[in-house]
Each structure stands twice: as C-alpha cells, then as structure tokens.
mmCIF file of C-alpha atoms in Angstrom:
data_model
loop_
_atom_site.group_PDB
_atom_site.id
_atom_site.type_symbol
_atom_site.label_atom_id
_atom_site.label_comp_id
_atom_site.label_asym_id
_atom_site.label_seq_id
_atom_site.Cartn_x
_atom_site.Cartn_y
_atom_site.Cartn_z
ATOM 1 C CA GLY A 1 -117.292 209.014 -19.573
ATOM 2 C CA VAL A 2 -113.654 209.794 -19.108
ATOM 3 C CA SER A 3 -113.018 212.760 -16.856
ATOM 4 C CA ALA A 4 -111.368 215.916 -18.143
ATOM 5 C CA ASP A 5 -108.483 215.376 -15.712
ATOM 6 C CA VAL A 6 -107.782 211.925 -17.149
ATOM 7 C CA LEU A 7 -107.943 213.256 -20.725
ATOM 8 C CA ARG A 8 -105.687 216.129 -19.780
ATOM 9 C CA ALA A 9 -103.231 213.752 -18.136
ATOM 10 C CA GLU A 10 -103.227 211.495 -21.211
ATOM 11 C CA LEU A 11 -102.725 214.462 -23.521
ATOM 12 C CA GLU A 12 -99.888 215.787 -21.395
ATOM 13 C CA LYS A 13 -98.302 212.336 -21.379
ATOM 14 C CA LYS A 14 -98.497 212.045 -25.173
ATOM 15 C CA THR A 15 -97.152 215.568 -25.599
ATOM 16 C CA ARG A 16 -94.271 214.751 -23.269
ATOM 17 C CA VAL A 17 -93.561 211.481 -25.061
ATOM 18 C CA LEU A 18 -93.603 213.155 -28.479
ATOM 19 C CA GLY A 19 -91.243 215.802 -27.178
ATOM 20 C CA LEU A 20 -88.958 213.141 -25.763
ATOM 21 C CA PHE A 21 -88.872 211.264 -29.058
ATOM 22 C CA TYR A 22 -88.088 214.404 -30.966
ATOM 23 C CA GLU A 23 -85.265 214.935 -28.497
ATOM 24 C CA LEU A 24 -84.265 211.269 -28.837
ATOM 25 C CA SER A 25 -84.082 211.482 -32.619
ATOM 26 C CA ARG A 26 -82.172 214.774 -32.497
ATOM 27 C CA THR A 27 -79.808 213.611 -29.760
ATOM 28 C CA LEU A 28 -79.063 210.159 -31.148
ATOM 29 C CA GLY A 29 -78.507 211.681 -34.565
ATOM 30 C CA SER A 30 -75.744 213.873 -33.185
ATOM 31 C CA VAL A 31 -73.668 211.329 -31.241
ATOM 32 C CA PHE A 32 -70.892 209.503 -33.040
ATOM 33 C CA THR A 33 -69.605 206.892 -30.611
ATOM 34 C CA LEU A 34 -71.255 203.655 -29.530
ATOM 35 C CA GLY A 35 -70.778 204.571 -25.863
ATOM 36 C CA ASP A 36 -72.614 207.873 -26.269
ATOM 37 C CA VAL A 37 -75.528 206.122 -27.987
ATOM 38 C CA TYR A 38 -75.807 203.574 -25.171
ATOM 39 C CA ASP A 39 -75.738 206.304 -22.508
ATOM 40 C CA LYS A 40 -78.488 208.295 -24.256
ATOM 41 C CA VAL A 41 -80.698 205.217 -24.710
ATOM 42 C CA ILE A 42 -80.404 204.312 -21.025
ATOM 43 C CA ALA A 43 -81.127 207.856 -19.861
ATOM 44 C CA ILE A 44 -84.214 208.126 -22.085
ATOM 45 C CA LEU A 45 -85.669 204.758 -21.033
ATOM 46 C CA LEU A 46 -85.236 205.588 -17.359
ATOM 47 C CA GLN A 47 -87.073 208.839 -18.069
ATOM 48 C CA VAL A 48 -90.035 207.541 -20.115
ATOM 49 C CA THR A 49 -90.658 204.110 -18.562
ATOM 50 C CA PRO A 50 -90.866 202.853 -14.952
ATOM 51 C CA ALA A 51 -87.760 200.699 -15.482
ATOM 52 C CA ALA A 52 -85.651 200.218 -12.366
ATOM 53 C CA ARG A 53 -82.637 199.279 -14.455
ATOM 54 C CA VAL A 54 -81.677 199.152 -18.118
ATOM 55 C CA MET A 55 -78.983 196.916 -19.559
ATOM 56 C CA ILE A 56 -77.637 196.954 -23.123
ATOM 57 C CA TYR A 57 -75.959 194.015 -24.794
ATOM 58 C CA GLN A 58 -73.958 194.288 -27.992
ATOM 59 C CA ARG A 59 -73.721 191.504 -30.542
ATOM 60 C CA VAL A 60 -70.075 190.575 -31.029
ATOM 61 C CA GLU A 61 -68.108 187.817 -32.752
ATOM 62 C CA ARG A 62 -69.907 184.574 -33.548
ATOM 63 C CA GLY A 63 -73.230 186.144 -32.595
ATOM 64 C CA GLU A 64 -72.451 186.279 -28.874
ATOM 65 C CA MET A 65 -73.926 189.039 -26.710
ATOM 66 C CA ARG A 66 -71.658 191.161 -24.524
ATOM 67 C CA HIS A 67 -72.922 193.380 -21.704
ATOM 68 C CA VAL A 68 -71.687 196.864 -22.687
ATOM 69 C CA ALA A 69 -73.693 199.417 -20.685
ATOM 70 C CA SER A 70 -76.196 199.657 -17.843
ATOM 71 C CA GLY A 71 -78.112 202.181 -15.796
ATOM 72 C CA SER A 72 -80.458 202.183 -12.835
ATOM 73 C CA ARG A 73 -82.991 204.490 -11.303
ATOM 74 C CA ASP A 74 -80.769 205.025 -8.269
ATOM 75 C CA GLY A 75 -78.330 206.921 -10.479
ATOM 76 C CA GLY A 76 -75.853 204.279 -11.496
ATOM 77 C CA THR A 77 -75.254 204.692 -15.215
ATOM 78 C CA GLY A 78 -72.333 203.956 -17.441
ATOM 79 C CA LYS A 79 -70.173 201.481 -19.275
ATOM 80 C CA ALA A 80 -70.384 197.883 -18.106
ATOM 81 C CA ASP A 81 -67.426 196.823 -15.985
ATOM 82 C CA PRO A 82 -66.248 193.403 -17.222
ATOM 83 C CA THR A 83 -64.843 192.617 -13.761
ATOM 84 C CA VAL A 84 -68.274 192.992 -12.140
ATOM 85 C CA GLN A 85 -70.832 190.203 -12.493
ATOM 86 C CA PRO A 86 -73.920 191.754 -14.165
ATOM 87 C CA LEU A 87 -77.263 191.518 -12.393
ATOM 88 C CA ARG A 88 -79.250 188.447 -13.280
ATOM 89 C CA VAL A 89 -81.309 188.581 -16.459
ATOM 90 C CA SER A 90 -83.765 186.038 -17.750
ATOM 91 C CA ARG A 91 -82.064 183.726 -20.224
ATOM 92 C CA THR A 92 -85.505 182.768 -21.553
ATOM 93 C CA VAL A 93 -86.402 186.373 -22.290
ATOM 94 C CA PHE A 94 -82.964 187.136 -23.633
ATOM 95 C CA ASP A 95 -82.849 184.174 -26.013
ATOM 96 C CA ASN A 96 -86.323 184.899 -27.390
ATOM 97 C CA VAL A 97 -85.378 188.463 -28.205
ATOM 98 C CA ALA A 98 -81.926 187.667 -29.593
ATOM 99 C CA LYS A 99 -82.883 184.653 -31.704
ATOM 100 C CA GLN A 100 -86.279 185.781 -32.967
ATOM 101 C CA SER A 101 -85.648 189.561 -33.053
ATOM 102 C CA VAL A 102 -88.980 190.239 -31.331
ATOM 103 C CA SER A 103 -89.670 192.333 -28.256
ATOM 104 C CA VAL A 104 -90.980 190.745 -25.059
ATOM 105 C CA LEU A 105 -93.066 191.994 -22.131
ATOM 106 C CA LEU A 106 -93.518 189.760 -19.071
ATOM 107 C CA VAL A 107 -95.130 190.694 -15.768
ATOM 108 C CA ASN A 108 -95.990 188.794 -12.585
ATOM 109 C CA SER A 109 -98.709 186.193 -13.235
ATOM 110 C CA SER A 110 -100.933 187.801 -10.594
ATOM 111 C CA GLN A 111 -101.575 190.511 -13.196
ATOM 112 C CA GLY A 112 -103.178 187.951 -15.528
ATOM 113 C CA THR A 113 -100.353 188.045 -18.083
ATOM 114 C CA PRO A 114 -97.516 185.625 -18.918
ATOM 115 C CA SER A 115 -95.407 184.902 -15.863
ATOM 116 C CA VAL A 116 -91.974 186.187 -15.122
ATOM 117 C CA PRO A 117 -89.619 183.173 -14.963
ATOM 118 C CA ASP A 118 -89.127 181.699 -11.497
ATOM 119 C CA SER A 119 -85.394 182.416 -11.727
ATOM 120 C CA LEU A 120 -86.168 186.132 -11.674
ATOM 121 C CA LYS A 121 -88.947 185.968 -9.087
ATOM 122 C CA ALA A 122 -86.273 184.763 -6.672
ATOM 123 C CA HIS A 123 -84.540 188.117 -7.271
ATOM 124 C CA GLN A 124 -87.794 190.080 -6.686
ATOM 125 C CA THR A 125 -88.129 190.914 -10.390
ATOM 126 C CA HIS A 126 -91.817 191.491 -11.095
ATOM 127 C CA SER A 127 -91.799 192.677 -14.698
ATOM 128 C CA VAL A 128 -89.413 192.519 -17.632
ATOM 129 C CA MET A 129 -89.191 194.147 -21.055
ATOM 130 C CA ALA A 130 -86.649 193.486 -23.756
ATOM 131 C CA ALA A 131 -86.300 194.549 -27.382
ATOM 132 C CA PRO A 132 -83.850 193.853 -30.192
ATOM 133 C CA ILE A 133 -81.667 196.617 -31.620
ATOM 134 C CA VAL A 134 -81.714 196.044 -35.376
ATOM 135 C CA GLY A 135 -79.493 197.815 -37.893
ATOM 136 C CA ARG A 136 -78.775 197.574 -41.587
ATOM 137 C CA THR A 137 -76.782 194.360 -41.151
ATOM 138 C CA GLY A 138 -79.263 192.668 -38.823
ATOM 139 C CA LEU A 139 -79.278 192.238 -35.043
ATOM 140 C CA LEU A 140 -76.895 194.677 -33.328
ATOM 141 C CA GLY A 141 -77.846 194.027 -29.727
ATOM 142 C CA VAL A 142 -80.558 193.784 -27.081
ATOM 143 C CA ILE A 143 -82.035 196.306 -24.640
ATOM 144 C CA TYR A 144 -83.188 194.623 -21.406
ATOM 145 C CA THR A 145 -85.170 196.421 -18.699
ATOM 146 C CA ASP A 146 -86.829 195.202 -15.519
ATOM 147 C CA GLN A 147 -88.677 196.387 -12.420
ATOM 148 C CA GLN A 148 -88.826 195.072 -8.852
ATOM 149 C CA ASP A 149 -91.694 197.222 -7.636
ATOM 150 C CA VAL A 150 -95.045 195.467 -8.246
ATOM 151 C CA LEU A 151 -96.752 198.872 -8.274
ATOM 152 C CA GLN A 152 -94.550 200.018 -11.158
ATOM 153 C CA THR A 153 -95.346 197.174 -13.577
ATOM 154 C CA PHE A 154 -94.604 197.657 -17.259
ATOM 155 C CA SER A 155 -97.558 198.165 -19.594
ATOM 156 C CA PRO A 156 -98.017 197.616 -23.353
ATOM 157 C CA ASP A 157 -97.511 201.387 -23.757
ATOM 158 C CA ASP A 158 -94.101 201.031 -22.127
ATOM 159 C CA LEU A 159 -93.243 198.242 -24.566
ATOM 160 C CA ASP A 160 -94.224 200.530 -27.451
ATOM 161 C CA LEU A 161 -91.881 203.164 -26.051
ATOM 162 C CA LEU A 162 -89.081 200.617 -25.713
ATOM 163 C CA ASN A 163 -89.595 199.459 -29.298
ATOM 164 C CA ALA A 164 -89.483 203.031 -30.553
ATOM 165 C CA VAL A 165 -86.273 203.697 -28.619
ATOM 166 C CA ALA A 166 -84.763 200.454 -29.967
ATOM 167 C CA VAL A 167 -85.526 201.523 -33.555
ATOM 168 C CA GLN A 168 -83.847 204.894 -33.022
ATOM 169 C CA ALA A 169 -80.936 203.164 -31.275
ATOM 170 C CA GLY A 170 -80.422 200.914 -34.308
ATOM 171 C CA ILE A 171 -80.285 203.922 -36.623
ATOM 172 C CA ALA A 172 -77.917 205.750 -34.260
ATOM 173 C CA LEU A 173 -75.621 202.731 -33.866
ATOM 174 C CA ASP A 174 -75.422 202.316 -37.645
ATOM 175 C CA THR A 175 -74.473 205.987 -37.910
ATOM 176 C CA ALA A 176 -71.922 205.720 -35.078
ATOM 177 C CA ARG A 177 -70.347 202.611 -36.574
ATOM 178 C CA ALA A 178 -70.140 204.213 -40.004
ATOM 179 C CA HIS A 179 -68.535 207.295 -38.435
ATOM 180 C CA GLU A 180 -66.031 205.198 -36.487
ATOM 181 C CA SER A 181 -65.255 203.172 -39.596
ATOM 182 C CA LEU A 182 -64.588 206.362 -41.579
ATOM 183 C CA GLN A 183 -62.363 207.674 -38.793
ATOM 184 C CA ARG A 184 -60.403 204.419 -38.688
ATOM 185 C CA GLU A 185 -60.056 204.437 -42.453
ATOM 186 C CA ALA A 186 -58.899 208.055 -42.441
ATOM 187 C CA LYS A 187 -56.308 207.325 -39.738
ATOM 188 C CA ALA A 188 -55.138 204.181 -41.501
ATOM 189 C CA ARG A 189 -54.872 205.994 -44.839
ATOM 190 C CA GLU A 190 -52.959 208.847 -43.200
ATOM 191 C CA LYS A 191 -50.573 206.356 -41.624
ATOM 192 C CA TYR A 192 -50.050 204.357 -44.827
ATOM 193 C CA GLU A 193 -49.651 207.462 -46.978
ATOM 194 C CA ARG A 194 -46.683 208.564 -44.900
ATOM 195 C CA PHE A 195 -44.694 205.622 -46.274
ATOM 196 C CA LEU A 196 -46.456 203.902 -49.171
ATOM 197 C CA PRO A 197 -47.299 205.057 -52.683
ATOM 198 C CA GLN A 198 -50.878 206.029 -53.451
ATOM 199 C CA GLN A 199 -51.589 202.883 -55.504
ATOM 200 C CA LEU A 200 -50.565 200.572 -52.662
ATOM 201 C CA VAL A 201 -52.577 202.566 -50.124
ATOM 202 C CA ASP A 202 -55.624 202.303 -52.381
ATOM 203 C CA ASP A 203 -55.153 198.530 -52.638
ATOM 204 C CA VAL A 204 -54.910 198.137 -48.861
ATOM 205 C CA MET A 205 -57.918 200.378 -48.184
ATOM 206 C CA LEU A 206 -60.083 198.651 -50.809
ATOM 207 C CA ASP A 207 -59.573 195.331 -49.039
ATOM 208 C CA PRO A 208 -58.755 196.134 -45.380
ATOM 209 C CA ASP A 209 -59.478 192.552 -44.307
ATOM 210 C CA LYS A 210 -56.875 191.173 -46.672
ATOM 211 C CA GLU A 211 -54.100 189.662 -44.622
ATOM 212 C CA ILE A 212 -50.677 191.115 -45.332
ATOM 213 C CA ARG A 213 -48.060 188.382 -45.144
ATOM 214 C CA PRO A 214 -44.284 188.356 -45.404
ATOM 215 C CA GLY A 215 -43.065 187.904 -48.967
ATOM 216 C CA GLY A 216 -42.153 189.784 -52.074
ATOM 217 C CA THR A 217 -41.785 189.713 -55.825
ATOM 218 C CA ARG A 218 -38.726 190.263 -57.982
ATOM 219 C CA GLN A 219 -39.049 193.360 -60.155
ATOM 220 C CA MET A 220 -37.137 196.237 -61.699
ATOM 221 C CA ILE A 221 -36.891 199.306 -59.470
ATOM 222 C CA THR A 222 -34.769 202.403 -59.052
ATOM 223 C CA VAL A 223 -33.350 202.948 -55.574
ATOM 224 C CA LEU A 224 -32.418 206.355 -54.163
ATOM 225 C CA PHE A 225 -30.268 206.904 -51.073
ATOM 226 C CA ALA A 226 -29.849 210.425 -49.676
ATOM 227 C CA ASP A 227 -27.647 211.130 -46.677
ATOM 228 C CA LEU A 228 -26.607 214.215 -44.730
ATOM 229 C CA ARG A 229 -22.942 215.193 -44.888
ATOM 230 C CA GLY A 230 -21.114 216.456 -41.815
ATOM 231 C CA PHE A 231 -23.829 215.226 -39.486
ATOM 232 C CA THR A 232 -21.342 214.212 -36.759
ATOM 233 C CA THR A 233 -19.893 217.730 -36.639
ATOM 234 C CA LEU A 234 -23.400 219.170 -36.671
ATOM 235 C CA SER A 235 -24.403 216.974 -33.724
ATOM 236 C CA GLU A 236 -21.380 217.982 -31.673
ATOM 237 C CA ALA A 237 -21.996 221.692 -32.255
ATOM 238 C CA ASN A 238 -25.681 221.718 -31.294
ATOM 239 C CA THR A 239 -27.968 220.555 -28.515
ATOM 240 C CA PRO A 240 -29.819 217.240 -29.007
ATOM 241 C CA GLU A 241 -33.110 219.161 -29.268
ATOM 242 C CA THR A 242 -31.734 221.319 -32.092
ATOM 243 C CA VAL A 243 -30.400 218.284 -33.926
ATOM 244 C CA VAL A 244 -33.706 216.400 -33.635
ATOM 245 C CA ASP A 245 -35.617 219.448 -34.887
ATOM 246 C CA LEU A 246 -33.253 219.823 -37.842
ATOM 247 C CA LEU A 247 -33.522 216.123 -38.713
ATOM 248 C CA ASN A 248 -37.322 216.224 -38.579
ATOM 249 C CA ARG A 249 -37.411 219.235 -40.890
ATOM 250 C CA PHE A 250 -34.904 217.588 -43.240
ATOM 251 C CA PHE A 251 -36.872 214.315 -43.377
ATOM 252 C CA THR A 252 -40.116 216.198 -43.987
ATOM 253 C CA LEU A 253 -38.551 218.041 -46.936
ATOM 254 C CA MET A 254 -37.104 214.862 -48.446
ATOM 255 C CA SER A 255 -40.350 212.889 -47.985
ATOM 256 C CA GLU A 256 -42.404 215.581 -49.695
ATOM 257 C CA VAL A 257 -40.093 215.463 -52.714
ATOM 258 C CA ILE A 258 -40.218 211.639 -52.873
ATOM 259 C CA PHE A 259 -44.017 211.585 -52.800
ATOM 260 C CA ARG A 260 -44.282 214.393 -55.337
ATOM 261 C CA HIS A 261 -42.325 212.283 -57.820
ATOM 262 C CA GLY A 262 -44.342 209.110 -57.167
ATOM 263 C CA GLY A 263 -41.751 207.351 -55.008
ATOM 264 C CA THR A 264 -42.144 205.121 -51.972
ATOM 265 C CA LEU A 265 -40.512 206.180 -48.723
ATOM 266 C CA ASP A 266 -38.876 202.961 -47.590
ATOM 267 C CA LYS A 267 -37.250 204.086 -44.361
ATOM 268 C CA TYR A 268 -35.113 206.630 -42.532
ATOM 269 C CA ILE A 269 -31.650 205.284 -41.778
ATOM 270 C CA GLY A 270 -29.889 207.405 -39.166
ATOM 271 C CA ASP A 271 -29.525 210.743 -40.948
ATOM 272 C CA GLY A 272 -30.395 209.307 -44.365
ATOM 273 C CA VAL A 273 -33.425 208.420 -46.478
ATOM 274 C CA LEU A 274 -34.093 205.362 -48.629
ATOM 275 C CA ALA A 275 -36.702 205.693 -51.396
ATOM 276 C CA LEU A 276 -37.952 203.291 -54.059
ATOM 277 C CA PHE A 277 -39.270 204.184 -57.513
ATOM 278 C CA GLY A 278 -41.253 201.521 -59.354
ATOM 279 C CA ALA A 279 -42.627 199.860 -56.230
ATOM 280 C CA PRO A 280 -45.166 198.413 -56.069
ATOM 281 C CA TYR A 281 -45.847 199.049 -59.782
ATOM 282 C CA PRO A 282 -42.856 199.473 -62.112
ATOM 283 C CA THR A 283 -42.979 201.829 -65.101
ATOM 284 C CA GLU A 284 -40.543 202.721 -67.871
ATOM 285 C CA ARG A 285 -39.917 206.137 -66.294
ATOM 286 C CA ASP A 286 -38.920 205.087 -62.769
ATOM 287 C CA ALA A 287 -35.258 206.044 -63.264
ATOM 288 C CA VAL A 288 -36.260 209.465 -64.647
ATOM 289 C CA LYS A 289 -38.590 210.025 -61.687
ATOM 290 C CA ALA A 290 -35.869 209.039 -59.214
ATOM 291 C CA VAL A 291 -33.234 211.332 -60.718
ATOM 292 C CA ARG A 292 -35.665 214.234 -60.956
ATOM 293 C CA ALA A 293 -36.539 213.622 -57.308
ATOM 294 C CA ALA A 294 -32.822 213.683 -56.462
ATOM 295 C CA ILE A 295 -32.415 217.040 -58.253
ATOM 296 C CA ASP A 296 -35.402 218.479 -56.397
ATOM 297 C CA MET A 297 -33.925 217.183 -53.122
ATOM 298 C CA GLN A 298 -30.700 219.091 -53.744
ATOM 299 C CA ARG A 299 -32.672 222.228 -54.632
ATOM 300 C CA ALA A 300 -34.792 221.844 -51.494
ATOM 301 C CA VAL A 301 -31.610 221.554 -49.401
ATOM 302 C CA GLN A 302 -30.335 224.848 -50.858
ATOM 303 C CA ILE A 303 -33.551 226.616 -49.839
ATOM 304 C CA PHE A 304 -33.359 224.930 -46.422
ATOM 305 C CA ASN A 305 -29.791 226.171 -46.005
ATOM 306 C CA ARG A 306 -30.909 229.760 -46.560
ATOM 307 C CA GLU A 307 -33.359 229.315 -43.666
ATOM 308 C CA LEU A 308 -30.616 227.815 -41.474
ATOM 309 C CA VAL A 309 -28.209 230.682 -42.208
ATOM 310 C CA ALA A 310 -30.951 233.226 -41.427
ATOM 311 C CA ALA A 311 -31.440 231.470 -38.075
ATOM 312 C CA GLY A 312 -27.711 231.577 -37.343
ATOM 313 C CA GLN A 313 -27.200 227.839 -37.876
ATOM 314 C CA ALA A 314 -24.653 225.918 -39.930
ATOM 315 C CA GLN A 315 -25.593 224.764 -43.411
ATOM 316 C CA ILE A 316 -26.091 221.115 -44.328
ATOM 317 C CA GLY A 317 -25.085 219.092 -47.378
ATOM 318 C CA VAL A 318 -26.611 215.983 -48.922
ATOM 319 C CA GLY A 319 -25.041 213.246 -51.017
ATOM 320 C CA ILE A 320 -27.329 211.101 -53.171
ATOM 321 C CA GLY A 321 -26.837 207.742 -54.889
ATOM 322 C CA VAL A 322 -29.236 206.255 -57.448
ATOM 323 C CA ASN A 323 -29.199 202.743 -58.941
ATOM 324 C CA THR A 324 -31.560 200.794 -61.191
ATOM 325 C CA GLY A 325 -31.930 197.031 -61.212
ATOM 326 C CA SER A 326 -33.792 193.952 -60.063
ATOM 327 C CA ALA A 327 -34.764 193.508 -56.384
ATOM 328 C CA ILE A 328 -37.158 191.612 -54.175
ATOM 329 C CA VAL A 329 -39.931 194.054 -53.232
ATOM 330 C CA GLY A 330 -42.706 193.424 -50.735
ATOM 331 C CA PHE A 331 -43.561 193.101 -47.065
ATOM 332 C CA ILE A 332 -40.400 191.809 -45.433
ATOM 333 C CA GLY A 333 -40.036 190.831 -41.797
ATOM 334 C CA SER A 334 -41.888 188.637 -39.316
ATOM 335 C CA GLU A 335 -45.557 188.074 -38.541
ATOM 336 C CA ALA A 336 -45.139 190.522 -35.646
ATOM 337 C CA ARG A 337 -43.614 193.336 -37.684
ATOM 338 C CA LEU A 338 -43.609 193.866 -41.433
ATOM 339 C CA ASP A 339 -41.993 196.626 -43.475
ATOM 340 C CA TYR A 340 -42.663 197.347 -47.125
ATOM 341 C CA THR A 341 -39.135 197.406 -48.487
ATOM 342 C CA ALA A 342 -36.707 196.139 -51.110
ATOM 343 C CA ILE A 343 -33.737 193.816 -50.668
ATOM 344 C CA GLY A 344 -30.951 192.745 -52.982
ATOM 345 C CA ASP A 345 -27.713 193.854 -54.612
ATOM 346 C CA THR A 346 -29.495 196.723 -56.393
ATOM 347 C CA VAL A 347 -30.235 198.326 -53.019
ATOM 348 C CA ASN A 348 -26.724 197.705 -51.674
ATOM 349 C CA THR A 349 -25.152 199.263 -54.770
ATOM 350 C CA ALA A 350 -27.311 202.400 -54.432
ATOM 351 C CA ALA A 351 -26.068 202.743 -50.850
ATOM 352 C CA ARG A 352 -22.423 202.460 -51.999
ATOM 353 C CA LEU A 353 -22.968 205.094 -54.690
ATOM 354 C CA GLU A 354 -24.382 207.416 -52.041
ATOM 355 C CA HIS A 355 -21.172 206.931 -49.999
ATOM 356 C CA LEU A 356 -19.176 208.113 -53.024
ATOM 357 C CA ALA A 357 -21.268 211.276 -53.408
ATOM 358 C CA LYS A 358 -20.012 214.518 -51.902
ATOM 359 C CA ALA A 359 -22.377 217.200 -50.586
ATOM 360 C CA GLY A 360 -24.501 218.445 -53.470
ATOM 361 C CA GLN A 361 -23.634 215.496 -55.729
ATOM 362 C CA ILE A 362 -25.998 212.936 -57.304
ATOM 363 C CA ILE A 363 -24.081 209.808 -58.352
ATOM 364 C CA ILE A 364 -25.874 207.352 -60.656
ATOM 365 C CA SER A 365 -25.049 203.881 -61.919
ATOM 366 C CA GLU A 366 -24.613 202.792 -65.534
ATOM 367 C CA HIS A 367 -27.972 200.984 -65.373
ATOM 368 C CA THR A 368 -29.697 204.202 -64.317
ATOM 369 C CA MET A 369 -27.956 206.174 -67.065
ATOM 370 C CA GLN A 370 -29.267 203.724 -69.664
ATOM 371 C CA ALA A 371 -32.830 204.198 -68.421
ATOM 372 C CA LEU A 372 -32.781 208.013 -68.551
ATOM 373 C CA ASP A 373 -34.109 210.230 -71.323
ATOM 374 C CA ALA A 374 -32.832 213.480 -72.823
ATOM 375 C CA SER A 375 -34.474 215.570 -70.084
ATOM 376 C CA VAL A 376 -31.720 214.548 -67.637
ATOM 377 C CA ARG A 377 -28.090 215.612 -68.150
ATOM 378 C CA PHE A 378 -25.172 213.765 -66.646
ATOM 379 C CA THR A 379 -21.410 213.471 -67.047
ATOM 380 C CA LEU A 380 -19.381 210.255 -66.948
ATOM 381 C CA LEU A 381 -16.960 209.759 -64.069
ATOM 382 C CA ASP A 382 -14.071 207.339 -63.766
ATOM 383 C CA ALA A 383 -15.155 203.770 -63.234
ATOM 384 C CA VAL A 384 -14.934 202.703 -59.602
ATOM 385 C CA GLN A 385 -14.419 199.492 -57.724
ATOM 386 C CA VAL A 386 -17.569 198.835 -55.705
ATOM 387 C CA LYS A 387 -17.535 196.464 -52.761
ATOM 388 C CA GLY A 388 -19.066 193.108 -53.680
ATOM 389 C CA ARG A 389 -18.221 193.399 -57.409
ATOM 390 C CA THR A 390 -15.197 192.007 -59.202
ATOM 391 C CA ALA A 391 -15.308 194.366 -62.188
ATOM 392 C CA LYS A 392 -15.139 198.142 -61.981
ATOM 393 C CA MET A 393 -18.449 199.956 -62.304
ATOM 394 C CA GLN A 394 -19.190 202.839 -64.646
ATOM 395 C CA ILE A 395 -20.791 205.753 -62.809
ATOM 396 C CA GLY A 396 -21.950 209.251 -63.643
ATOM 397 C CA GLU A 397 -22.837 212.515 -61.990
ATOM 398 C CA VAL A 398 -26.141 214.256 -62.663
ATOM 399 C CA VAL A 399 -25.810 217.863 -63.807
ATOM 400 C CA TRP A 400 -28.306 220.106 -62.066
ATOM 401 C CA ALA A 401 -28.734 223.811 -61.382
ATOM 402 C CA PRO A 402 -30.505 225.684 -58.581
ATOM 403 C CA LYS A 403 -33.950 227.002 -59.360
#
C-alpha cells in the first residue's frame, strides 16, 4: 500500500495547491491592469510548477501573437522588452495552442511520451507546456512554459495546474480590459464634456469607433462672444502668474454658465469666449438660452468682482455680443487636428457686436431679437454700420439686473 508519508505529502501538496488557487482567484480578481495580471500569472506558475521560464503572449491585431511578459526561475520577471529577442519557443507547440485553443504537454521522448521538437532539443529544452488564455471574446493569448532540467519534467498534474491558471487569467484579463475600457471612456467623456454639449458627447461615446472627419452642416444657431474689458491694463498692473490665475478663474465661470444653459463651448480666444447655442441640435429656444446665458455671465462677473475687491485686486468688466443666423457647424480643420466649431458671417457678426459692447453690456442683433420671447427684455439702439455689410444693422441692448 501507499505509505503514510506519501499520503501526507500528497495531502499537503493538494492543500498547498488549493490555498494557492484561492490566493490566485483573490489576487487576480483585485488587479486592474493587464501588466499586473501577467506578473501574477508568471509568479504563480513559477511557484506551483517546475517551470524554468514562463512566457505570455497576447493576441493583437489580425490575430497575431505578441510577446508581452516573461519570467524565469533565476528571478528575471517582468514586461517583455521588444528590443530583446525572446528565447526560442516551439512554433509547433505554439501554433497548436493558438489555432486549436487546446493545451499541450510535451516531454523528452525518453520518458515514453510525445517528443519535444528537435528545434528545442538543440536548446536543451526537455519539456514544454502551453495553454490558451480564453476570454469572453475568444482567444486572448497563450501561456508558454518550459524546462531544461530532465529531472524536473512536467507532469499531467502540472498541465492541470497550468490550465486552471489560464482559466483564471482569462477571467482576470476580461476584468482588466473592462476596467481599462471604462477608465478610457471616463477620461474621453471628461475631455469631450469640457467643450461639447451633452448630446454630442453621448453620440461620440455610443460609437467610439466612428471616424470623425472634417465637414459640417448648415444650420441655424445663436452665437455668443464674451470678452474681458481693460485686459491690457490688467496685464500691465499684475504679474503673469496673477493674470493667468485670473483668466483661468474667469474662463471656468463663463464655461459653467454656458454648459448650464445648454451651450457648446467653441473656444477661448485670447481673453474672450466663443459659445454656440443650437449646435449640434438646433431648437426654437436657442436665442433665449444664449441671452439668458449672457445675463448669467454678467451676474457671475459681478460676484467675481466682489471676490477680486476683497483680495485687493482690480475689478474686471465683460462685453457680450449675441447674433442668430445660419452657419456651417461641424468638425473643421485637417485630418491631424479637428475642432468642433462654426464658421460664417453669423459668427463674424456676433464678434463685431461684442466689440461694440461696453463692460456690463449685452448687445444683440435684430435676428436675435426676433427669436426672443417675453421673458427677455431689451431696448433698441441706433442702427450701426457693421463691417462687411452695406446696410446699417438694427441692434439692441439686453436689460438685466443683478441677482
């Protein structure tokens, strides 16, 4: 019969293996990067099998396999260096595992089992194990292990261990990829939401693979320009650091107001802000939203000025111009750099109205006046000659009061 020592040794081995797999499941379930998963898999296989080295390959574009991590019993573990030629692996073994998604165990033919390929015998490789890493979408990669020492040959038990590790690795890689995808999406959404309206961000995030190309569509929009008054004097009277801090605070205030009213932050121009209302999706209330945003901007500037005075700094003023009309809206630029913006006479006219506005004023065009409702009060001003137009243009000033 089997001796008590052998039974005890087997029991201890199984207890140790069970403990390791509990640790494996717990550890791999708590790592959220592909690199961490690879490192854990290598460390565990070197601990539970007689492998001299472990190499992990990741399935990349067009089904190709890329060497991404490796470890050896002499202590060398880590990310694969693409400048270093990886140690030789059996193409026969590798292809069987990758193409058929089955694990393989080969040892030297003197052991009475299938032979290790001659190409590896020349490198003193006496036994090889490899297993596929399979995830929800299919083959994710391959784990390849081998051993040079004939006394440390792999056994079917070792292959079972490798298969179990490969299963856990597949689950962990799926989790890590999902986590990385969520992080990328969150970062992308955060970036887009700083400039684009919620509807456009949703469209981009729903189809992230959709290629964004230069081009636009003609549509009705309301354009708002807001610009600091006396910025040159402010710059001369303060240090560059103070000016940059003030500008950042000013832009943050203005952007918050634009987003609150459903506008699109087009760009910052020097010490000014350009916003679009009705892009990408026009509504009948875009002019109302733009003018209400302009009023809230002026109110926000008044509150900001109280903070500046309390800090011993000079107050600022903002002039705002608003115009409604047709423009080309979309991603404008080159393949290398695209901006979501609007171009056309409607935009240019809004900029010229902003130049007419004094600090605290909101100047609007006749087209904007016609699109407003009774909730917005304005007074007519004398018609003005605007650059680029032959006829004089009727303009008005929005009446607003501090909150």
